[in-house]
Amino acid sequence: MGPYLIGVIVPFVLTLLVRNSKNGKKRGEPTAVGGEPGYAVRNKLFTSPMESAWQGISTLAELFEHSCKKHHKKRYLGTRRLITSEMEASGDGRSFEKLHLGEYEWLTYGKAFEMVCNFASGLANLGHKRDERVAIFADTRVEWFIALQGCFRRNVTVVTIYASLGQEALCHSLNETEVTTVICGKGELKKLLDISGQLRTVKHVICMDDIPSHPSLNQASSSWTITSFKDIEQLGKENPVGADLPVSADTAVIMYTSGSTGLPKGVMMTHGNILATVSSVMTIIPRLSDKDVYLAYLPLAHILELAAENIVVAVGASLGYGSPLTLTDTSNKIKRGTKGDASMLGPTILAAVPAILDRVRDGVCKKVDATGGISKKLFDLAYARRLSAINGSWFGAWGLERLLWNFLVFRKIRAILGSRVRFLLSGGAPLSGNTQRFINICIGAPIGQGYGLTETCAGATFTEYDDTSVGRVGPPIPCSVVKLIDWPEGGYSANDSPMPRGEIVVGGPNVTLGYFNNDEKTKEVYKVDEKGMRWFYTGDIGRFHADGCLEIIDRKKDIVKLQHGEYVSLGKVEAALVGSAYVDIIVLHADSFYSYCVALVVASQSALEDWAQKQGITYADFSELCQKEEAVKEVLGSLVKVGKAARLEKFEIPTKIKLLSEPWTPDTGLVTAALKIKRDAIRKAFSEDLAQLYS
Ligand SMILES: *[C@@H]1O[C@H](CO)[C@@H](O)[C@H](O)[C@H]1NC(C)=O
Ligand SMILES: *[C@@H]1O[C@H](CO)[C@@H](O)[C@H](O)[C@H]1NC(C)=O
Ligand SMILES: *[C@@H]1O[C@H](CO)[C@@H](O)[C@H](O)[C@H]1NC(C)=O
Ligand SMILES: CC(=O)N[C@H]1CO[C@H](CO)[C@@H](O)[C@@H]1O
């Protein structure tokens, strides 16, 4: 009872002593721009779009060289050594790989630069020509970044491909960009060998691991050279070739999006584009320095991660590699009793996609609920106190009370991510307000939530560390101007009050050149105004708050008109209904031939099974439970309740649903690598179920 009483009394006394404070800071400012009329906002501190934060540096290759020379002897890239890998059987007969990983082993900046130079020379010696393209098709790891910088030193454009990309899309990306050299890991090499017959342009493969055995290996190696990464470095070391540096306007990367519709599109990014984003995003991280430690585990084929790793270079900080499956001590692939990446590394800065933060939150909640009793009471009290502190109605967010709660409650939660995290970057999809609050409070670190697309080189807006509101994505970063233009069909206008609303259009030096080999699509969504500024039309709908912060409220494509003329915004309704405890993912479906909506619900196994147990419902397995009428009724009832609480209209709440028992991972093709739903693929895959829901 001791800690609980202290928890009640100390804050009470503190409250008597201190008064309210309110945060009314202005973060973005209206600005006059060319092009289509609308309401445009720029960053408060920068009057014209930022291009580079360093004088005389205009490419990522120059930035890397400059930093490696300056920080020569400092610790830079860390990787964990594999101690053991064993297969462990789980209860249901399947087996899982469990890893025991050692401490981080580090390369200095000087050594990394040497490896990059050797790799660049090795690539030239291999016979790769400057105007041919290289593809990197691998998970995030140290060789990925070394290869990237090696290519940059030779002015070779790099095509980036998600390691999880499916066969058809992989083939399309390599074929379209006429890639001659592919750099990959052993898992990806197997995928390449599976389709070796269809890859017309590939001549060289560089494998980051030992070369695996595969039935097509002999046949493929008659048309490809397959070399290990180490051999390329050695080749370059023995036969050095001078650098052939690019300029700002040269294409650095063609980034294939894991697009939510159709085949992926390659977005062309210049060195200038990425440098502008790196320079700008850097400004939102407070007190960034060479003392910082960054944990890298998101796909480098995602622009957020690519920009983040270049920011680390820019300030001379250290970077440890990890993976989503080994992130924490309780991650799937970590052997019980050994350490996950975060607790081993102790990062100060972390980037995350919302799905991962949601997972951290669910894990903590589950644990707190399972413990119950005084611990749960204490947690709830601490949480409520910190929430009201953040809301500005109580002092204490930074004071004594904070220390108290950290000591009593949040210390253990912070330890999940290694105890030292002081800033989180989140991007790739909208973060739910609840999760943002939860992480703010329990991890005690601000989240910079970004809004941007591959086409705008990730940059558009980012929340500032001292902004405690949730659900908004912040003011434009220094390299971007964000404009809202009218969309009459959707009923949004830049003249709306109290807030201007409309389609989000992003302009500035960070806006990319367009899609590779797809002029038609490029012309459709990119425009250059009379002043020479490039604009990208995002198709997202937003509104600007008075302090210059953007909020995403809708998506053009996701608005459907029902039979009687009411508009349903699928994204908005889904965001509200995902609040039901039974829902992992919900996909709303509306059809203009009907007056009501239906939905596919990927059910939360733990929540639904808990309920079934309480009701005494028996079932063989989870998929059978999902088909039971009572279960469907229970979930539907919960959706109605959540929907009403969120003030949804009656026609917005689904009338019929289908419960799905299998979770959706990127491999299923139903969600992107950032776990955004792929509406078209889902409609296709579940067309029969949808038809049945309407019958
Ligand atoms: C870099 O390579 C591209 C494509 O091969 C070429 O057009 C460009 O001129 C090169 N840049 C420099 C500075 O040589
Ligand atoms: C590869 O590209 C060529 C044209 O460059 C095209 O004719 C061919 O059909 C493509 N193959 C695949 C498998 O996409
Ligand atoms: C915090 O403030 C928001 C809006 O400013 C309000 O909706 C919410 O209820 C407040 N929460 C608490 C616990 O005071
Ligand atoms: C690399 C690039 O596209 N740079 C352009 C960025 O935008 C400014 C105008 O805002 C142009 O002058 C640059 O050429």
Coordinates of C-alpha atoms in Angstrom, one line a residue, residues 121-671:
S121 CA 36.2 0.3 -56.4
G122 CA 35.1 -3.4 -56.3
L123 CA 31.9 -2.5 -58.2
A124 CA 33.8 -0.8 -60.9
N125 CA 36.2 -3.8 -61.2
L126 CA 33.3 -6.1 -61.4
G127 CA 32.4 -4.4 -64.7
H128 CA 29.4 -2.4 -63.5
K129 CA 29.2 0.7 -65.7
R130 CA 28.3 4.1 -64.2
D131 CA 25.2 4.6 -66.2
E132 CA 23.8 1.2 -65.3
R133 CA 21.6 0.7 -62.2
V134 CA 22.2 -1.3 -59.1
A135 CA 19.3 -2.7 -57.0
I136 CA 19.6 -3.3 -53.3
F137 CA 17.1 -6.0 -52.3
A138 CA 17.7 -6.9 -48.6
D139 CA 16.7 -6.3 -45.0
T140 CA 18.2 -3.4 -43.1
R141 CA 21.8 -4.2 -42.1
V142 CA 25.3 -2.7 -42.2
E143 CA 26.1 -3.9 -45.8
W144 CA 23.0 -2.2 -47.1
F145 CA 24.2 1.2 -46.1
I146 CA 27.8 0.6 -47.1
A147 CA 26.6 -0.6 -50.6
L148 CA 24.4 2.5 -50.9
Q149 CA 27.2 4.9 -50.2
G150 CA 29.6 2.8 -52.4
C151 CA 27.2 3.3 -55.3
F152 CA 26.8 7.0 -54.5
R153 CA 30.6 7.4 -54.8
R154 CA 30.5 6.0 -58.3
N155 CA 27.4 8.2 -59.3
V156 CA 25.5 4.9 -59.7
T157 CA 21.7 5.2 -59.2
V158 CA 20.3 2.7 -56.6
V159 CA 17.0 1.0 -57.0
T160 CA 15.6 0.1 -53.6
I161 CA 13.2 -2.8 -53.2
Y162 CA 11.5 -4.1 -50.1
A163 CA 12.7 -7.5 -49.0
S164 CA 9.1 -8.5 -48.6
L165 CA 8.0 -7.6 -52.1
G166 CA 6.2 -10.3 -54.0
Q167 CA 7.5 -12.0 -57.2
E168 CA 5.5 -10.1 -59.7
A169 CA 6.4 -6.7 -58.3
L170 CA 10.0 -7.7 -57.9
C171 CA 10.3 -8.8 -61.5
H172 CA 8.6 -5.6 -62.6
S173 CA 10.9 -3.3 -60.7
L174 CA 14.1 -5.0 -61.8
N175 CA 12.9 -5.2 -65.4
E176 CA 11.6 -1.7 -65.6
T177 CA 14.8 0.0 -64.4
E178 CA 17.0 -2.5 -66.4
V179 CA 19.1 -3.3 -63.3
T180 CA 22.4 -5.1 -64.1
T181 CA 23.7 -5.7 -60.5
V182 CA 21.6 -6.8 -57.6
I183 CA 22.9 -6.7 -54.0
C184 CA 21.0 -9.0 -51.7
G185 CA 21.0 -11.3 -48.7
K186 CA 20.8 -15.1 -48.9
G187 CA 17.0 -15.2 -48.4
E188 CA 16.5 -12.7 -51.2
L189 CA 19.0 -14.5 -53.5
K190 CA 16.7 -17.5 -53.3
K191 CA 13.8 -15.4 -54.4
L192 CA 15.9 -14.1 -57.3
L193 CA 16.9 -17.6 -58.3
D194 CA 13.2 -18.7 -58.3
I195 CA 12.6 -16.2 -61.1
S196 CA 16.0 -16.1 -62.7
G197 CA 14.5 -17.1 -66.1
Q198 CA 12.5 -13.8 -66.2
L199 CA 15.3 -11.4 -65.3
R200 CA 16.6 -10.3 -68.6
T201 CA 19.0 -7.5 -67.6
V202 CA 20.7 -8.9 -64.5
K203 CA 24.4 -9.7 -65.0
H204 CA 25.8 -9.6 -61.5
V205 CA 24.6 -10.6 -58.1
I206 CA 26.4 -9.6 -54.9
C207 CA 25.4 -11.6 -51.9
M208 CA 25.8 -10.3 -48.4
D209 CA 25.9 -13.8 -46.8
D210 CA 27.4 -17.1 -47.8
I211 CA 25.9 -18.2 -51.1
P212 CA 23.0 -20.6 -50.4
S213 CA 22.3 -23.8 -52.3
H214 CA 19.4 -23.7 -54.7
P215 CA 18.2 -25.9 -57.6
S216 CA 18.6 -23.1 -60.2
L217 CA 22.0 -22.0 -58.9
N218 CA 24.1 -23.7 -61.6
Q219 CA 21.9 -22.6 -64.4
A220 CA 21.7 -19.0 -63.2
S221 CA 25.4 -18.8 -62.6
S222 CA 26.0 -19.4 -66.3
S223 CA 24.3 -16.0 -67.1
W224 CA 25.1 -14.2 -63.8
T225 CA 28.3 -13.7 -61.8
I226 CA 27.5 -14.4 -58.1
T227 CA 30.0 -12.9 -55.8
S228 CA 30.1 -12.4 -52.0
F229 CA 30.1 -8.9 -50.6
K230 CA 33.5 -9.5 -48.9
D231 CA 35.1 -10.5 -52.2
I232 CA 33.9 -7.3 -53.8
E233 CA 35.5 -5.3 -51.0
Q234 CA 38.7 -7.3 -51.4
L235 CA 38.7 -6.8 -55.1
G236 CA 38.3 -3.1 -54.6
K237 CA 41.0 -2.9 -52.0
E238 CA 43.5 -4.6 -54.3
N239 CA 42.5 -2.5 -57.4
P240 CA 41.5 1.0 -56.1
V241 CA 39.5 3.2 -58.5
G242 CA 39.0 6.9 -58.0
A243 CA 35.7 8.3 -57.0
D244 CA 33.2 9.6 -59.6
L245 CA 31.0 11.8 -57.5
P246 CA 27.5 12.9 -58.5
V247 CA 26.0 16.4 -58.4
S248 CA 22.9 17.5 -56.6
A249 CA 20.6 17.0 -59.5
D250 CA 21.7 13.5 -60.3
T251 CA 19.3 10.7 -59.4
A252 CA 20.4 9.0 -56.2
V253 CA 17.7 6.5 -55.7
I254 CA 14.7 5.1 -57.5
M255 CA 12.5 4.0 -54.6
Y256 CA 9.8 1.4 -55.3
T257 CA 6.9 2.0 -53.1
S258 CA 5.1 -1.0 -51.7
G259 CA 2.0 0.9 -53.1
S260 CA -1.4 0.2 -51.9
T261 CA -2.7 -0.3 -55.5
G262 CA -1.5 -2.2 -58.5
L263 CA 2.2 -2.7 -59.4
P264 CA 4.7 -0.6 -57.4
K265 CA 5.9 2.7 -58.9
G266 CA 9.5 3.8 -58.8
V267 CA 9.9 7.3 -57.4
M268 CA 13.1 9.1 -58.6
M269 CA 14.9 11.0 -55.9
T270 CA 17.9 13.3 -56.5
H271 CA 20.7 13.8 -54.0
G272 CA 19.3 17.3 -53.6
N273 CA 15.8 15.9 -52.7
I274 CA 17.1 13.6 -50.0
L275 CA 19.6 16.2 -48.6
A276 CA 16.8 18.7 -48.3
T277 CA 14.8 16.2 -46.3
V278 CA 17.7 15.2 -44.1
S279 CA 18.6 18.8 -43.4
S280 CA 15.0 19.6 -42.5
V281 CA 14.1 16.5 -40.4
M282 CA 17.2 17.1 -38.4
T283 CA 15.8 20.4 -37.1
I284 CA 12.9 18.7 -35.4
I285 CA 15.0 16.5 -33.1
P286 CA 16.0 18.5 -30.1
R287 CA 19.7 18.6 -29.0
L288 CA 20.8 16.2 -31.6
S289 CA 24.5 15.4 -31.2
D290 CA 27.3 12.9 -31.7
K291 CA 26.4 11.5 -28.3
D292 CA 23.1 10.1 -29.7
V293 CA 22.6 6.4 -30.4
Y294 CA 20.1 5.3 -33.1
L295 CA 18.6 1.9 -33.4
A296 CA 18.0 1.0 -37.0
Y297 CA 15.6 -1.8 -37.8
L298 CA 12.9 -0.4 -40.2
P299 CA 13.3 -1.2 -43.9
L300 CA 16.0 1.0 -45.5
A301 CA 13.8 0.8 -48.6
H302 CA 11.5 3.2 -46.7
I303 CA 12.4 6.8 -47.1
L304 CA 11.9 7.6 -43.4
E305 CA 14.6 5.1 -42.5
L306 CA 16.9 6.2 -45.3
A307 CA 16.7 9.8 -44.2
A308 CA 17.1 8.9 -40.5
E309 CA 20.3 6.9 -41.2
N310 CA 21.7 9.8 -43.2
I311 CA 20.9 12.1 -40.3
V312 CA 23.0 9.9 -38.0
V313 CA 25.9 10.3 -40.4
A314 CA 25.4 14.0 -40.5
V315 CA 25.9 14.5 -36.8
G316 CA 28.5 11.8 -36.2
A317 CA 26.2 9.7 -33.9
S318 CA 26.3 5.9 -33.5
L319 CA 23.9 3.5 -35.2
G320 CA 23.2 -0.1 -34.1
Y321 CA 21.4 -2.4 -36.4
G322 CA 18.5 -4.6 -35.3
S323 CA 15.3 -6.1 -36.7
P324 CA 11.6 -5.9 -35.9
L325 CA 11.7 -9.6 -34.7
T326 CA 14.6 -9.1 -32.3
L327 CA 13.7 -5.6 -31.0
T328 CA 12.8 -6.3 -27.4
D329 CA 13.6 -9.0 -24.8
T330 CA 10.3 -10.6 -25.5
S331 CA 10.4 -10.4 -29.3
N332 CA 9.5 -13.5 -31.2
K333 CA 13.0 -14.4 -32.4
I334 CA 14.8 -13.7 -29.1
K335 CA 15.8 -16.7 -27.1
R336 CA 14.2 -16.5 -23.6
G337 CA 16.5 -15.0 -21.0
T338 CA 18.7 -13.2 -23.6
K339 CA 18.6 -9.5 -24.6
G340 CA 16.7 -7.9 -27.4
D341 CA 18.4 -5.2 -29.6
A342 CA 16.9 -2.2 -27.7
S343 CA 18.0 -3.3 -24.2
M344 CA 21.5 -4.3 -25.5
L345 CA 22.0 -1.0 -27.4
G346 CA 20.2 1.6 -25.2
P347 CA 19.3 3.8 -28.1
T348 CA 18.4 7.5 -27.5
I349 CA 16.5 7.9 -30.7
L350 CA 14.2 5.5 -32.5
A351 CA 12.1 5.5 -35.6
A352 CA 8.9 3.5 -35.6
V353 CA 5.9 2.8 -37.7
P354 CA 2.5 3.1 -35.9
A355 CA 2.0 -0.7 -36.0
I356 CA 5.1 -1.3 -33.9
L357 CA 4.1 1.4 -31.3
D358 CA 0.6 -0.2 -31.2
R359 CA 2.2 -3.5 -30.4
V360 CA 4.3 -2.0 -27.6
R361 CA 1.2 -0.5 -26.1
D362 CA -0.9 -3.7 -26.4
G363 CA 1.9 -5.6 -24.7
V364 CA 2.1 -3.2 -21.8
C365 CA -1.7 -3.1 -21.3
K366 CA -1.9 -6.9 -21.4
K367 CA 0.8 -7.2 -18.8
V368 CA -0.7 -4.6 -16.5
D369 CA -4.2 -6.3 -16.8
A370 CA -2.7 -9.7 -16.1
T371 CA -0.9 -8.5 -13.0
G372 CA -4.0 -6.8 -11.6
G373 CA -4.3 -5.7 -8.0
I374 CA -2.3 -2.8 -6.6
S375 CA 0.1 -2.7 -9.5
K376 CA -2.8 -2.1 -11.9
K377 CA -4.3 0.5 -9.6
L378 CA -1.0 2.3 -9.3
F379 CA -0.5 2.2 -13.0
D380 CA -3.9 3.6 -13.7
L381 CA -3.4 6.4 -11.2
A382 CA 0.1 7.2 -12.6
Y383 CA -1.3 7.2 -16.1
A384 CA -4.2 9.5 -15.2
R385 CA -1.9 11.9 -13.4
R386 CA 0.5 12.1 -16.2
L387 CA -2.3 12.6 -18.7
S388 CA -3.7 15.6 -16.8
A389 CA -0.1 16.9 -16.5
I390 CA 0.3 16.8 -20.2
N391 CA -3.1 18.4 -20.7
G392 CA -1.7 21.4 -19.0
S393 CA -4.3 21.4 -16.3
W394 CA -1.8 20.3 -13.6
F395 CA 1.8 21.2 -13.2
G396 CA 4.1 18.3 -12.8
A397 CA 4.9 17.0 -16.3
W398 CA 8.6 18.0 -15.8
G399 CA 8.7 18.2 -12.0
L400 CA 9.1 16.1 -8.9
E401 CA 5.9 14.2 -9.6
R402 CA 7.4 13.0 -12.9
L403 CA 10.4 11.6 -11.1
L404 CA 8.1 9.9 -8.6
W405 CA 6.0 8.2 -11.3
N406 CA 9.1 7.2 -13.2
F407 CA 10.5 5.6 -10.2
L408 CA 7.3 3.8 -9.1
V409 CA 5.8 2.8 -12.4
F410 CA 7.3 3.9 -15.7
R411 CA 10.9 2.8 -15.2
K412 CA 10.1 -0.8 -16.0
I413 CA 8.2 0.2 -19.1
R414 CA 10.9 2.5 -20.4
A415 CA 13.3 -0.5 -20.0
I416 CA 11.4 -2.3 -22.8
L417 CA 13.1 0.1 -25.3
G418 CA 16.3 0.3 -23.5
S419 CA 15.6 3.0 -20.9
R420 CA 17.4 5.8 -22.7
V421 CA 15.0 6.7 -25.5
R422 CA 14.5 10.5 -25.6
F423 CA 12.9 11.0 -28.9
L424 CA 10.8 8.9 -31.3
L425 CA 10.2 9.4 -35.0
S426 CA 7.0 8.0 -36.3
G427 CA 5.9 7.9 -39.9
G428 CA 4.5 5.8 -42.7
A429 CA 0.9 5.9 -41.5
P430 CA -1.2 7.9 -39.1
L431 CA -0.6 7.1 -35.4
S432 CA -3.7 6.8 -33.3
G433 CA -4.1 9.5 -30.7
N434 CA -4.4 6.9 -27.9
T435 CA -1.1 5.2 -28.8
Q436 CA 0.7 8.5 -29.1
R437 CA -0.5 9.5 -25.6
F438 CA 0.4 6.1 -24.2
I439 CA 3.9 6.1 -25.6
N440 CA 4.4 9.8 -24.5
I441 CA 3.4 8.9 -21.0
C442 CA 4.9 5.5 -20.5
I443 CA 8.2 5.9 -22.4
G444 CA 8.4 9.5 -21.3
A445 CA 9.7 10.7 -24.7
P446 CA 8.1 13.0 -27.2
I447 CA 7.1 11.6 -30.6
G448 CA 7.8 13.5 -33.8
Q449 CA 5.0 12.3 -36.0
G450 CA 5.6 12.9 -39.6
Y451 CA 3.4 13.2 -42.6
G452 CA 5.0 12.7 -46.0
L453 CA 5.1 10.4 -48.9
T454 CA 7.8 8.8 -50.9
E455 CA 6.9 11.3 -53.6
T456 CA 7.7 14.2 -51.3
C457 CA 10.8 12.4 -50.1
A458 CA 9.1 11.7 -46.8
G459 CA 9.2 15.3 -45.8
A460 CA 6.1 17.5 -45.6
T461 CA 5.2 18.1 -42.0
F462 CA 6.6 16.9 -38.6
T463 CA 5.2 17.5 -35.1
E464 CA 7.6 19.4 -32.8
Y465 CA 8.8 17.9 -29.6
D466 CA 7.1 20.4 -27.3
D467 CA 3.7 19.9 -29.0
T468 CA 1.6 17.7 -26.7
S469 CA -1.5 17.5 -28.7
V470 CA -2.4 14.3 -30.5
G471 CA -3.9 13.5 -33.9
R472 CA -2.0 16.2 -35.7
V473 CA 1.1 16.0 -37.9
G474 CA 2.7 19.3 -37.2
P475 CA 3.8 22.3 -39.3
P476 CA 5.6 22.0 -42.6
I477 CA 9.3 21.2 -42.2
P478 CA 11.8 23.8 -43.4
C479 CA 12.1 22.3 -46.9
S480 CA 8.4 22.1 -47.6
V481 CA 5.4 24.4 -48.3
V482 CA 2.0 22.8 -47.8
K483 CA -1.0 24.1 -49.6
L484 CA -4.7 23.1 -49.2
I485 CA -6.8 23.5 -52.4
D486 CA -10.5 23.2 -52.9
W487 CA -12.1 19.9 -53.6
P488 CA -15.7 20.8 -54.3
E489 CA -16.9 17.2 -54.9
G490 CA -15.9 16.2 -51.4
G491 CA -17.3 19.4 -49.9
Y492 CA -13.9 20.8 -48.8
S493 CA -12.7 24.3 -49.3
A494 CA -9.7 26.4 -48.4
N495 CA -12.2 29.0 -47.3
D496 CA -13.9 26.8 -44.8
S497 CA -14.2 28.1 -41.3
P498 CA -13.1 27.7 -38.6
M499 CA -10.3 25.9 -40.4
P500 CA -9.2 25.9 -44.0
R501 CA -9.7 22.5 -45.5
G502 CA -8.8 20.8 -48.8
E503 CA -6.5 18.5 -50.8
I504 CA -3.0 18.6 -49.5
V505 CA -0.4 19.7 -52.1
V506 CA 3.3 19.7 -51.1
G507 CA 5.9 22.0 -52.8
G508 CA 9.6 22.6 -52.4
P509 CA 13.0 21.2 -53.1
N510 CA 12.1 18.0 -51.5
V511 CA 9.5 17.2 -54.1
T512 CA 10.9 14.4 -56.3
L513 CA 11.3 14.3 -60.1
G514 CA 8.4 11.9 -60.6
Y515 CA 7.8 8.2 -61.4
F516 CA 10.4 6.3 -63.4
N517 CA 9.2 5.5 -66.9
N518 CA 5.7 6.7 -66.2
D519 CA 5.3 10.3 -67.6
E520 CA 1.5 10.0 -67.7
K521 CA 1.1 9.3 -64.0
T522 CA 3.9 11.8 -63.2
K523 CA 2.0 14.6 -65.1
E524 CA -1.2 13.7 -63.3
V525 CA 0.1 14.3 -59.8
Y526 CA 3.1 16.6 -60.2
K527 CA 2.9 20.2 -61.4
V528 CA 5.4 23.0 -61.8
D529 CA 4.0 26.5 -61.1
E530 CA 4.9 29.8 -62.9
K531 CA 7.6 30.4 -60.3
G532 CA 9.3 27.1 -61.0
M533 CA 8.2 25.4 -57.7
R534 CA 7.3 21.7 -58.0
W535 CA 4.1 20.6 -56.4
F536 CA 2.9 17.1 -55.6
Y537 CA -0.8 16.4 -55.3
T538 CA -1.2 13.9 -52.5
G539 CA -4.9 13.0 -52.7
D540 CA -5.1 13.3 -48.9
I541 CA -7.5 15.8 -47.3
G542 CA -6.3 18.0 -44.5
R543 CA -7.1 21.0 -42.4
F544 CA -4.8 23.7 -40.9
H545 CA -5.1 24.6 -37.2
A546 CA -4.6 28.2 -36.2
D547 CA -1.1 27.5 -35.0
G548 CA -0.1 26.3 -38.5
C549 CA -0.3 22.5 -37.7
L550 CA -1.8 20.2 -40.2
E551 CA -4.3 17.5 -39.5
I552 CA -5.1 14.7 -41.9
I553 CA -8.9 14.2 -42.1
D554 CA -9.6 12.2 -45.2
R555 CA -8.5 10.6 -48.4
K556 CA -10.0 11.5 -51.7
K557 CA -10.1 8.0 -53.0
D558 CA -11.7 6.7 -49.9
I559 CA -14.9 8.7 -50.0
V560 CA -17.8 6.7 -51.4
K561 CA -21.3 8.0 -52.1
L562 CA -24.1 5.7 -50.9
Q563 CA -27.3 5.0 -52.7
H564 CA -29.2 7.9 -51.1
G565 CA -26.4 10.4 -51.6
E566 CA -24.6 10.4 -48.3
Y567 CA -20.8 10.4 -48.4
V568 CA -18.9 7.9 -46.3
S569 CA -15.2 8.4 -45.6
L570 CA -13.9 4.9 -45.3
G571 CA -10.6 6.0 -43.6
K572 CA -12.4 8.2 -41.0
V573 CA -14.9 5.5 -40.0
E574 CA -12.2 2.8 -39.8
A575 CA -10.0 5.0 -37.6
A576 CA -12.9 5.3 -35.2
L577 CA -14.0 1.7 -35.2
V578 CA -10.5 0.3 -34.7
G579 CA -11.1 1.5 -31.1
S580 CA -13.1 -1.6 -30.4
A581 CA -11.1 -4.1 -28.4
Y582 CA -12.2 -6.9 -30.7
V583 CA -10.7 -5.3 -33.8
D584 CA -7.1 -5.7 -35.0
I585 CA -7.8 -4.4 -38.5
I586 CA -11.1 -3.2 -40.0
V587 CA -11.8 -2.6 -43.6
L588 CA -15.1 -0.8 -44.3
H589 CA -16.7 -1.3 -47.6
A590 CA -19.3 1.0 -49.2
D591 CA -21.1 0.6 -52.5
S592 CA -23.1 3.2 -54.3
F593 CA -25.8 0.6 -55.1
Y594 CA -26.6 0.1 -51.4
S595 CA -27.6 2.4 -48.6
Y596 CA -25.5 0.8 -45.9
C597 CA -21.9 -0.3 -45.3
V598 CA -20.4 -3.6 -44.5
A599 CA -17.0 -4.5 -43.1
L600 CA -14.2 -7.1 -42.9
V601 CA -12.8 -7.4 -39.4
V602 CA -9.5 -9.1 -38.6
A603 CA -10.4 -10.1 -35.1
S604 CA -8.2 -9.7 -32.0
Q605 CA -7.7 -13.3 -30.9
S606 CA -7.0 -12.5 -27.3
A607 CA -10.0 -10.2 -26.8
L608 CA -12.5 -12.5 -28.6
E609 CA -11.2 -15.6 -26.8
D610 CA -11.4 -13.9 -23.4
W611 CA -15.0 -13.0 -24.2
A612 CA -15.9 -16.5 -25.4
Q613 CA -14.4 -18.0 -22.3
K614 CA -16.5 -15.8 -20.0
Q615 CA -19.6 -16.7 -22.0
G616 CA -18.7 -20.4 -21.8
I617 CA -18.7 -20.8 -25.5
T618 CA -16.8 -23.8 -26.8
Y619 CA -15.0 -24.0 -30.1
A620 CA -12.3 -26.1 -31.7
D621 CA -10.1 -23.3 -32.9
F622 CA -10.1 -19.5 -33.4
S623 CA -11.3 -19.8 -37.0
E624 CA -14.4 -21.7 -35.8
L625 CA -15.0 -19.1 -33.1
C626 CA -14.9 -16.3 -35.8
Q627 CA -17.7 -18.0 -37.7
K628 CA -20.0 -18.3 -34.7
E629 CA -23.1 -16.1 -34.9
E630 CA -22.7 -15.0 -31.2
A631 CA -19.2 -13.9 -31.8
V632 CA -20.2 -11.8 -34.9
K633 CA -23.1 -10.3 -32.9
E634 CA -20.8 -9.4 -30.0
V635 CA -18.3 -7.7 -32.3
L636 CA -21.0 -5.9 -34.2
G637 CA -22.5 -4.7 -31.0
S638 CA -19.1 -3.3 -29.9
L639 CA -18.7 -1.5 -33.2
V640 CA -22.0 0.2 -32.9
K641 CA -21.1 1.3 -29.4
V642 CA -17.7 2.6 -30.4
G643 CA -19.2 4.2 -33.5
K644 CA -21.9 6.0 -31.5
A645 CA -19.3 7.2 -29.0
A646 CA -17.3 8.6 -31.9
R647 CA -20.5 10.3 -33.2
L648 CA -20.6 8.4 -36.4
E649 CA -23.8 8.6 -38.5
K650 CA -26.0 5.6 -38.6
F651 CA -25.2 4.9 -42.2
E652 CA -21.4 5.0 -41.5
I653 CA -21.5 2.1 -39.0
P654 CA -21.4 -1.3 -40.8
T655 CA -24.7 -3.3 -40.7
K656 CA -23.0 -6.6 -41.5
I657 CA -19.5 -7.9 -40.8
K658 CA -17.3 -10.9 -41.6
L659 CA -14.8 -11.9 -38.9
L660 CA -11.4 -13.1 -40.1
S661 CA -9.2 -15.2 -37.9
E662 CA -5.9 -15.0 -39.8
P663 CA -3.7 -12.0 -39.0
W664 CA -2.6 -9.9 -42.0
T665 CA 1.1 -9.5 -42.6
P666 CA 2.8 -7.9 -45.6
D667 CA 3.5 -11.3 -47.1
T668 CA -0.3 -11.8 -47.6
G669 CA -0.3 -8.9 -50.0
L670 CA -3.2 -7.4 -48.1
V671 CA -1.2 -4.7 -46.2

